[in-house]
Amino acid sequence: MKRKKEIFYLVSLISGILIMFFILLPLIKMITQPSISSLKEAIKDKEVIKAISLSLYASGMAALISLIIGTPFAFLLARKDFIGKRFIESVIDLPIVIPHPVVGIAILSVVGKNYWLGEFLYKMGIKVMGSVTGIITVLTFVGMPFYINSVKDGFLSISPRIENISRTLGASMTQTFFRITLPLALKSMLVGIIMCIARAISEFGAVVIVAYHPMVAPVLIYERFEAYGLKYSQPVAVLLIIVCLILFFILRIISLTKKEKAL
Amino acid sequence: MIRIKDLSIQLAGFSLDDINLNILDGEFFALMGPTGAGKTLLLEAIAGLIKPRRGKIEIDGKDVTYLPPEKRKIGIVYQDYALFPHLTVLENIRYGLHFHKIKKDEEKKRLNYLADQLKIRPILERYPENLSGGEKQRVALARALIINPKLLLLDEPLSALDPVFREEMKKELKEVHKSHKITFLMVSHDFSDVLSLAGKGAIMNQGRIEQIGDISEIFQKPISHFVADFVGMKNLFKVSFKETKAIINDAIEVETGKTLKNSYGYLAIRPEDIVISKEKLTSSMRNNFKGVVKNILNHGFYHELHIEVEKIIFKALVTKNSIIELRLEKGTTVYLSFKAASIHIL
């Protein structure tokens, strides 16, 4: 029995090492390959800084939009049962499973001038194709499911009894939401934001169809790789990874601090 | 006064039907029943957390059936206390004060009174996760009481506590009820809690109220097979009646001491009302039967004997001392006796 257990742990350990190796090796290789001077050059390159800034800005906006419209919707999904709920939940997950270029084509098909919505937006002076608005639209499309699912799980983990108590103590439904539910779901919201930004910042396939220009970081990396090869795309990629790591590290610290406070 | 009239609630797979209940001001009322009987659902409907399909809920003559929970002034304490985990004890207790126009002096007075009465002053700055079950219970009570509710709903308030704290909390609940003069409606399935706390009560089963009345009356005179079984009348037999006698299985004639009108019915005897002896007793007890011990179940402080008389099993409770003194074991021949007054005809 003991021997069987040991073999099982050994297999688990080997699997773990293989997975770590598989994930870390290409990343470490990529991070360590560019010279310091090439990294310095990349930092000084206005086009690189602009692309990374645009990636961060558009992803941040996607997370903000998800936060504003996704939070009440996630609450509804967590607290109410209604006909078609399962279907709606599947619809929310659709952007996760659809191939990325398809997302871009799908968005273009409704915001193009040939469709009423596209025509309406055009008349309103809102340009989607080849614009920051288009990039934000695509990133919200791909990032929002991650936010909604995370926040919905957060709401589900809060006992409705806590909200009931708040109501009996004199708080309205809205007051209860802002004073009790929201503070308790804050950690899930922060995790949702991290997930949403992470997904949005890495998006390439859909963005490249809707807006090649202005260039976000993944598009710039692709373009440099296509035009100049690996050597010129790697410093940009490393810089993007460093910026993302710092950002996610800060968000993670905030979310952990919030958890400690909540407890 | 709380008046519930023909209240019905329909949920997926469960319903409460035609609930009628009157609870007087200042009363300690117990709602009993097995798991899934609908006790908590009724409590939440009274609090306004669940909308009824039809019926009426009145508090002091005012119809509150469709009033939102925040307008009812009804406090609730759940079994798991449901304290706000992100707030300190003090913030938890003060929470309700934000929504009621109460002068600062009065707020302070109430807070001090509750902190002293419920002995929670030393833990005011702590977070709920650092509290024991008993402390959480006190905080939940203080939080509900600080807004001076007209009615306090208690959902199995003692079930999560260990036996020592349970007795302590029972005393405190009694004191709180006495001092605050608030109507208490408690859900419980523990008879000892109900017997020591409540004056009146109701037994629920499958979304309906089976019996309402004084607690002692419910325990002594159950009106249905279900209630008798639920309140621990372990000897429940279908009988035919002949004059003052109830006949079980055409084999045993039990003297009931009263003339019975119906031909058939149920006879119930509490196991603690049956006296066990090795010799036939010469006492006022009019029912004496010879039987054989078939089984002895150890329930800790007492033992449950299963005694066969004419192929009918009677259940009796005896102490551990009695087991030793009477040298009772499987197969021992004993006499079981009970008074006609201990018999309940349903």
Coordinates of C-alpha atoms in Angstrom, one line a residue, chain B residues 4-341:
Chain B
I4 CA -50.8 34.9 10.1
K5 CA -53.8 34.1 8.1
D6 CA -54.1 31.4 5.4
L7 CA -50.5 32.0 4.3
S8 CA -49.4 29.9 1.3
I9 CA -46.0 29.9 -0.4
Q10 CA -45.2 28.1 -3.5
L11 CA -41.6 27.3 -4.3
A12 CA -40.1 24.8 -6.8
G13 CA -40.8 21.4 -5.3
F14 CA -42.2 22.7 -2.0
S15 CA -45.1 24.6 -0.6
L16 CA -46.4 26.0 2.6
D17 CA -50.1 25.7 2.8
D18 CA -52.8 27.6 4.7
I19 CA -50.7 28.5 7.7
N20 CA -52.7 30.1 10.5
L21 CA -50.9 31.3 13.5
N22 CA -51.5 33.9 16.3
I23 CA -48.6 34.9 18.5
L24 CA -49.3 37.2 21.4
D25 CA -47.1 40.2 22.3
G26 CA -44.1 39.2 24.4
E27 CA -44.7 35.5 23.9
F28 CA -41.9 33.0 23.4
F29 CA -43.3 30.8 20.6
A30 CA -41.6 27.6 19.3
L31 CA -42.0 26.3 15.8
M32 CA -41.0 22.6 15.7
G33 CA -40.9 20.0 13.0
P34 CA -38.6 17.6 11.2
T35 CA -36.0 18.8 8.6
G36 CA -37.8 20.0 5.5
A37 CA -41.1 20.8 7.2
G38 CA -40.9 24.4 6.1
K39 CA -40.0 26.1 9.4
T40 CA -37.3 28.3 8.1
L41 CA -39.3 29.2 5.1
L42 CA -42.2 30.4 7.3
L43 CA -39.7 32.4 9.3
E44 CA -38.3 34.0 6.2
A45 CA -41.8 34.8 4.9
I46 CA -42.6 36.5 8.2
A47 CA -39.4 38.5 7.8
G48 CA -40.5 39.5 4.3
L49 CA -37.7 37.7 2.6
I50 CA -40.0 35.4 0.7
K51 CA -43.2 36.6 -1.0
P52 CA -46.3 34.5 -0.3
R53 CA -48.7 33.3 -3.0
R54 CA -51.6 34.3 -0.8
G55 CA -52.6 34.9 2.7
K56 CA -51.9 37.7 5.2
I57 CA -49.3 38.6 7.8
E58 CA -50.3 41.2 10.3
I59 CA -48.1 42.8 13.0
D60 CA -50.0 44.8 15.6
G61 CA -53.0 44.9 13.3
K62 CA -51.0 46.3 10.4
D63 CA -50.9 44.3 7.2
V64 CA -47.2 43.7 6.4
T65 CA -47.6 40.9 3.8
Y66 CA -46.1 42.9 1.0
L67 CA -43.9 45.2 3.0
P68 CA -40.1 44.8 2.3
P69 CA -38.0 43.3 5.1
E70 CA -36.4 46.7 5.9
K71 CA -39.7 48.2 6.8
R72 CA -41.0 45.4 9.1
K73 CA -38.7 45.9 12.2
I74 CA -38.3 42.2 12.5
G75 CA -35.0 40.8 13.7
I76 CA -33.6 37.4 12.7
V77 CA -30.8 35.2 14.1
Y78 CA -29.8 32.3 11.9
Q79 CA -28.4 29.0 13.0
D80 CA -25.0 29.9 11.5
Y81 CA -25.3 33.5 12.9
A82 CA -24.6 35.1 9.4
L83 CA -22.3 37.7 10.9
F84 CA -20.8 40.2 8.4
P85 CA -17.3 38.8 8.0
H86 CA -15.7 42.0 6.8
L87 CA -17.0 44.0 9.8
T88 CA -15.8 44.0 13.4
V89 CA -18.2 42.9 16.2
L90 CA -18.9 46.6 17.0
E91 CA -19.5 47.4 13.3
N92 CA -21.8 44.3 13.0
I93 CA -23.9 45.5 16.0
R94 CA -24.0 49.1 14.9
Y95 CA -24.9 48.1 11.3
G96 CA -28.7 48.4 11.7
L97 CA -28.4 51.8 13.4
H98 CA -27.4 53.4 10.0
F99 CA -30.9 52.9 8.7
H100 CA -32.9 54.0 11.7
K101 CA -33.2 57.6 12.9
I102 CA -31.8 57.1 16.4
K103 CA -30.2 59.9 18.5
K104 CA -26.5 59.4 19.3
D105 CA -27.1 59.3 23.0
E106 CA -29.8 56.6 22.6
E107 CA -27.4 54.6 20.2
K108 CA -24.7 54.7 22.9
K109 CA -27.1 53.7 25.6
R110 CA -28.4 50.7 23.6
L111 CA -24.9 49.6 22.7
N112 CA -23.6 49.8 26.2
Y113 CA -26.7 47.9 27.5
L114 CA -26.3 45.1 25.0
A115 CA -22.5 44.9 25.4
D116 CA -23.0 44.4 29.1
Q117 CA -26.0 42.2 29.0
L118 CA -24.6 39.8 26.5
K119 CA -21.0 40.1 27.9
I120 CA -19.4 41.1 24.6
R121 CA -17.6 44.2 25.6
P122 CA -14.1 42.6 25.4
I123 CA -14.7 41.3 21.9
L124 CA -16.0 44.5 20.2
E125 CA -12.9 45.1 18.1
R126 CA -12.6 41.5 16.9
Y127 CA -13.6 40.1 13.5
P128 CA -16.2 37.3 13.4
E129 CA -13.7 34.7 12.3
N130 CA -11.9 35.1 15.7
L131 CA -15.0 34.3 17.7
S132 CA -16.3 31.1 19.3
G133 CA -19.7 29.8 18.6
G134 CA -21.1 31.2 21.8
E135 CA -19.6 34.7 21.1
K136 CA -21.0 34.7 17.6
Q137 CA -24.4 33.8 18.9
R138 CA -24.3 36.8 21.4
V139 CA -23.1 39.2 18.7
A140 CA -25.9 38.0 16.3
L141 CA -28.4 38.6 19.1
A142 CA -27.0 42.0 20.0
R143 CA -27.1 43.0 16.3
A144 CA -30.7 42.0 16.0
L145 CA -31.8 43.6 19.3
I146 CA -30.1 47.0 18.8
I147 CA -32.9 48.2 16.5
N148 CA -35.6 47.2 19.0
P149 CA -37.5 44.8 16.8
K150 CA -41.1 44.1 17.4
L151 CA -40.4 40.4 16.7
L152 CA -37.3 38.4 16.9
L153 CA -37.0 35.3 14.8
L154 CA -34.6 32.6 15.9
D155 CA -33.7 29.9 13.5
E156 CA -32.3 26.9 15.5
P157 CA -30.3 29.4 17.6
L158 CA -28.7 26.8 19.9
S159 CA -28.1 23.9 17.5
A160 CA -24.5 24.8 16.6
L161 CA -23.4 25.2 20.2
D162 CA -21.6 22.6 22.3
P163 CA -23.6 21.3 25.4
V164 CA -21.9 23.6 27.9
F165 CA -22.5 26.8 25.9
R166 CA -26.0 25.6 25.0
E167 CA -27.2 25.6 28.6
E168 CA -25.5 29.0 29.2
M169 CA -27.1 30.5 26.0
K170 CA -30.5 29.1 27.0
K171 CA -30.4 31.0 30.2
E172 CA -29.3 34.1 28.4
L173 CA -32.0 33.8 25.8
K174 CA -34.5 33.5 28.6
E175 CA -33.1 36.6 30.3
V176 CA -33.0 38.6 27.0
H177 CA -36.6 37.7 26.3
K178 CA -37.7 38.7 29.8
S179 CA -35.8 42.0 29.8
H180 CA -36.5 43.2 26.3
K181 CA -40.2 42.2 26.3
I182 CA -40.0 41.3 22.6
T183 CA -42.0 38.5 21.0
F184 CA -39.7 35.6 20.2
L185 CA -40.4 33.1 17.5
M186 CA -37.9 30.2 17.6
V187 CA -37.5 27.3 15.2
S188 CA -36.1 24.2 16.9
H189 CA -36.1 20.5 16.7
D190 CA -34.7 20.1 20.2
F191 CA -37.4 19.3 22.7
S192 CA -35.3 20.2 25.7
D193 CA -34.7 23.7 24.3
V194 CA -38.3 24.2 23.5
L195 CA -39.5 22.9 26.9
S196 CA -37.2 25.2 28.8
L197 CA -37.7 28.3 26.7
A198 CA -41.1 28.5 25.0
G199 CA -44.6 28.8 26.4
K200 CA -46.5 28.0 23.3
G201 CA -45.6 26.3 20.0
A202 CA -46.6 24.6 16.8
I203 CA -45.6 21.4 15.1
M204 CA -45.1 21.6 11.4
N205 CA -45.0 18.8 8.8
Q206 CA -44.6 19.0 5.1
G207 CA -45.5 22.7 4.9
R208 CA -48.5 22.5 7.2
I209 CA -49.1 23.1 10.8
E210 CA -50.2 19.9 12.6
Q211 CA -50.8 21.2 16.1
I212 CA -50.7 24.5 18.0
G213 CA -50.9 25.0 21.7
D214 CA -49.1 25.1 25.0
I215 CA -45.8 23.3 24.8
S216 CA -46.8 20.9 27.6
E217 CA -50.1 20.2 26.0
I218 CA -48.4 19.3 22.7
F219 CA -46.0 17.0 24.4
Q220 CA -48.7 15.4 26.6
K221 CA -51.7 15.4 24.3
P222 CA -50.6 15.1 20.6
I223 CA -53.6 15.2 18.3
S224 CA -52.2 13.2 15.4
H225 CA -50.1 10.2 14.7
F226 CA -47.4 12.4 13.3
V227 CA -47.2 14.7 16.3
A228 CA -47.2 11.8 18.7
D229 CA -44.3 10.2 16.8
F230 CA -42.5 13.5 16.6
V231 CA -42.7 14.4 20.3
G232 CA -41.3 11.0 21.2
M233 CA -44.5 9.0 22.0
K234 CA -42.6 5.9 21.0
N235 CA -45.5 3.5 21.9
L236 CA -48.1 4.2 19.3
F237 CA -50.6 1.5 18.5
K238 CA -53.6 1.2 16.3
V239 CA -56.4 0.0 18.5
S240 CA -60.1 -0.9 18.6
F241 CA -62.2 0.3 21.5
K242 CA -64.6 -1.5 23.7
E243 CA -66.2 0.5 26.5
T244 CA -63.2 1.9 28.5
K245 CA -60.7 -0.5 27.0
A246 CA -58.4 -0.2 24.0
I247 CA -57.5 -3.5 22.4
I248 CA -54.2 -3.8 20.6
N249 CA -54.0 -6.5 17.9
D250 CA -56.9 -8.3 19.5
A251 CA -54.4 -9.5 22.1
I252 CA -53.8 -6.9 24.8
E253 CA -56.6 -5.0 26.6
V254 CA -55.5 -1.7 27.9
E255 CA -57.6 0.1 30.5
T256 CA -58.0 3.8 29.5
G257 CA -60.2 4.9 32.3
K258 CA -62.6 6.7 30.0
T259 CA -65.5 5.7 27.8
L260 CA -64.5 5.8 24.2
K261 CA -67.0 6.8 21.5
N262 CA -65.1 5.7 18.3
S263 CA -64.6 2.1 17.3
Y264 CA -61.0 2.5 16.2
G265 CA -58.2 4.9 16.8
Y266 CA -54.6 5.2 18.1
L267 CA -53.2 4.7 21.6
A268 CA -50.0 6.5 22.6
I269 CA -47.9 6.1 25.7
R270 CA -44.7 8.0 26.4
P271 CA -41.8 5.5 27.1
E272 CA -40.9 7.4 30.3
D273 CA -44.4 6.7 31.6
I274 CA -43.9 2.9 31.6
V275 CA -42.6 1.4 34.9
I276 CA -40.5 -1.7 34.7
S277 CA -40.3 -4.2 37.6
K278 CA -39.2 -7.8 38.1
E279 CA -42.3 -8.6 40.2
K280 CA -45.9 -7.7 39.4
L281 CA -46.6 -4.3 41.1
T282 CA -49.5 -3.9 43.5
S283 CA -50.2 -0.2 42.9
S284 CA -52.8 2.2 41.5
M285 CA -51.5 1.5 38.0
R286 CA -54.3 -0.2 36.2
N287 CA -52.3 -1.7 33.4
N288 CA -49.8 -4.5 34.2
F289 CA -48.3 -6.8 31.5
K290 CA -45.7 -9.5 31.6
G291 CA -43.2 -9.4 28.8
V292 CA -39.7 -10.3 27.7
V293 CA -36.8 -7.9 27.1
K294 CA -36.0 -8.2 23.4
N295 CA -33.5 -5.4 23.0
I296 CA -31.6 -2.8 25.1
L297 CA -30.4 0.4 23.4
N298 CA -27.9 2.6 25.1
H299 CA -28.6 6.3 24.8
G300 CA -25.9 7.4 27.2
F301 CA -27.8 8.8 30.3
Y302 CA -30.7 6.4 29.8
H303 CA -31.4 3.0 28.1
E304 CA -34.3 2.2 25.9
L305 CA -35.9 -1.2 26.5
H306 CA -37.8 -3.1 23.9
I307 CA -40.2 -5.4 25.7
E308 CA -42.4 -7.9 23.9
V309 CA -45.9 -8.6 25.2
E310 CA -48.0 -10.9 23.1
K311 CA -45.9 -10.2 20.1
I312 CA -46.3 -6.4 20.6
I313 CA -43.2 -4.4 21.3
F314 CA -43.4 -1.7 24.0
K315 CA -40.6 0.8 24.5
A316 CA -39.7 2.0 27.9
L317 CA -36.9 4.2 29.2
V318 CA -34.8 3.3 32.3
T319 CA -31.7 4.6 33.9
K320 CA -28.4 2.8 33.9
N321 CA -28.8 2.1 37.6
S322 CA -32.1 0.3 36.9
I323 CA -30.4 -1.9 34.4
I324 CA -27.8 -2.9 37.0
E325 CA -30.2 -3.2 39.9
L326 CA -32.9 -5.2 38.0
R327 CA -30.1 -7.1 36.2
L328 CA -31.8 -6.5 32.9
E329 CA -30.6 -8.2 29.8
K330 CA -32.0 -9.7 26.6
G331 CA -34.4 -12.4 27.5
T332 CA -35.2 -11.2 31.0
T333 CA -38.8 -11.5 32.0
V334 CA -40.2 -8.3 33.4
Y335 CA -43.5 -6.6 34.2
L336 CA -44.4 -3.3 32.6
S337 CA -47.0 -1.1 34.2
F338 CA -48.6 2.3 33.4
K339 CA -51.4 4.4 34.6
A340 CA -54.6 4.9 32.6
A341 CA -53.9 8.6 32.9

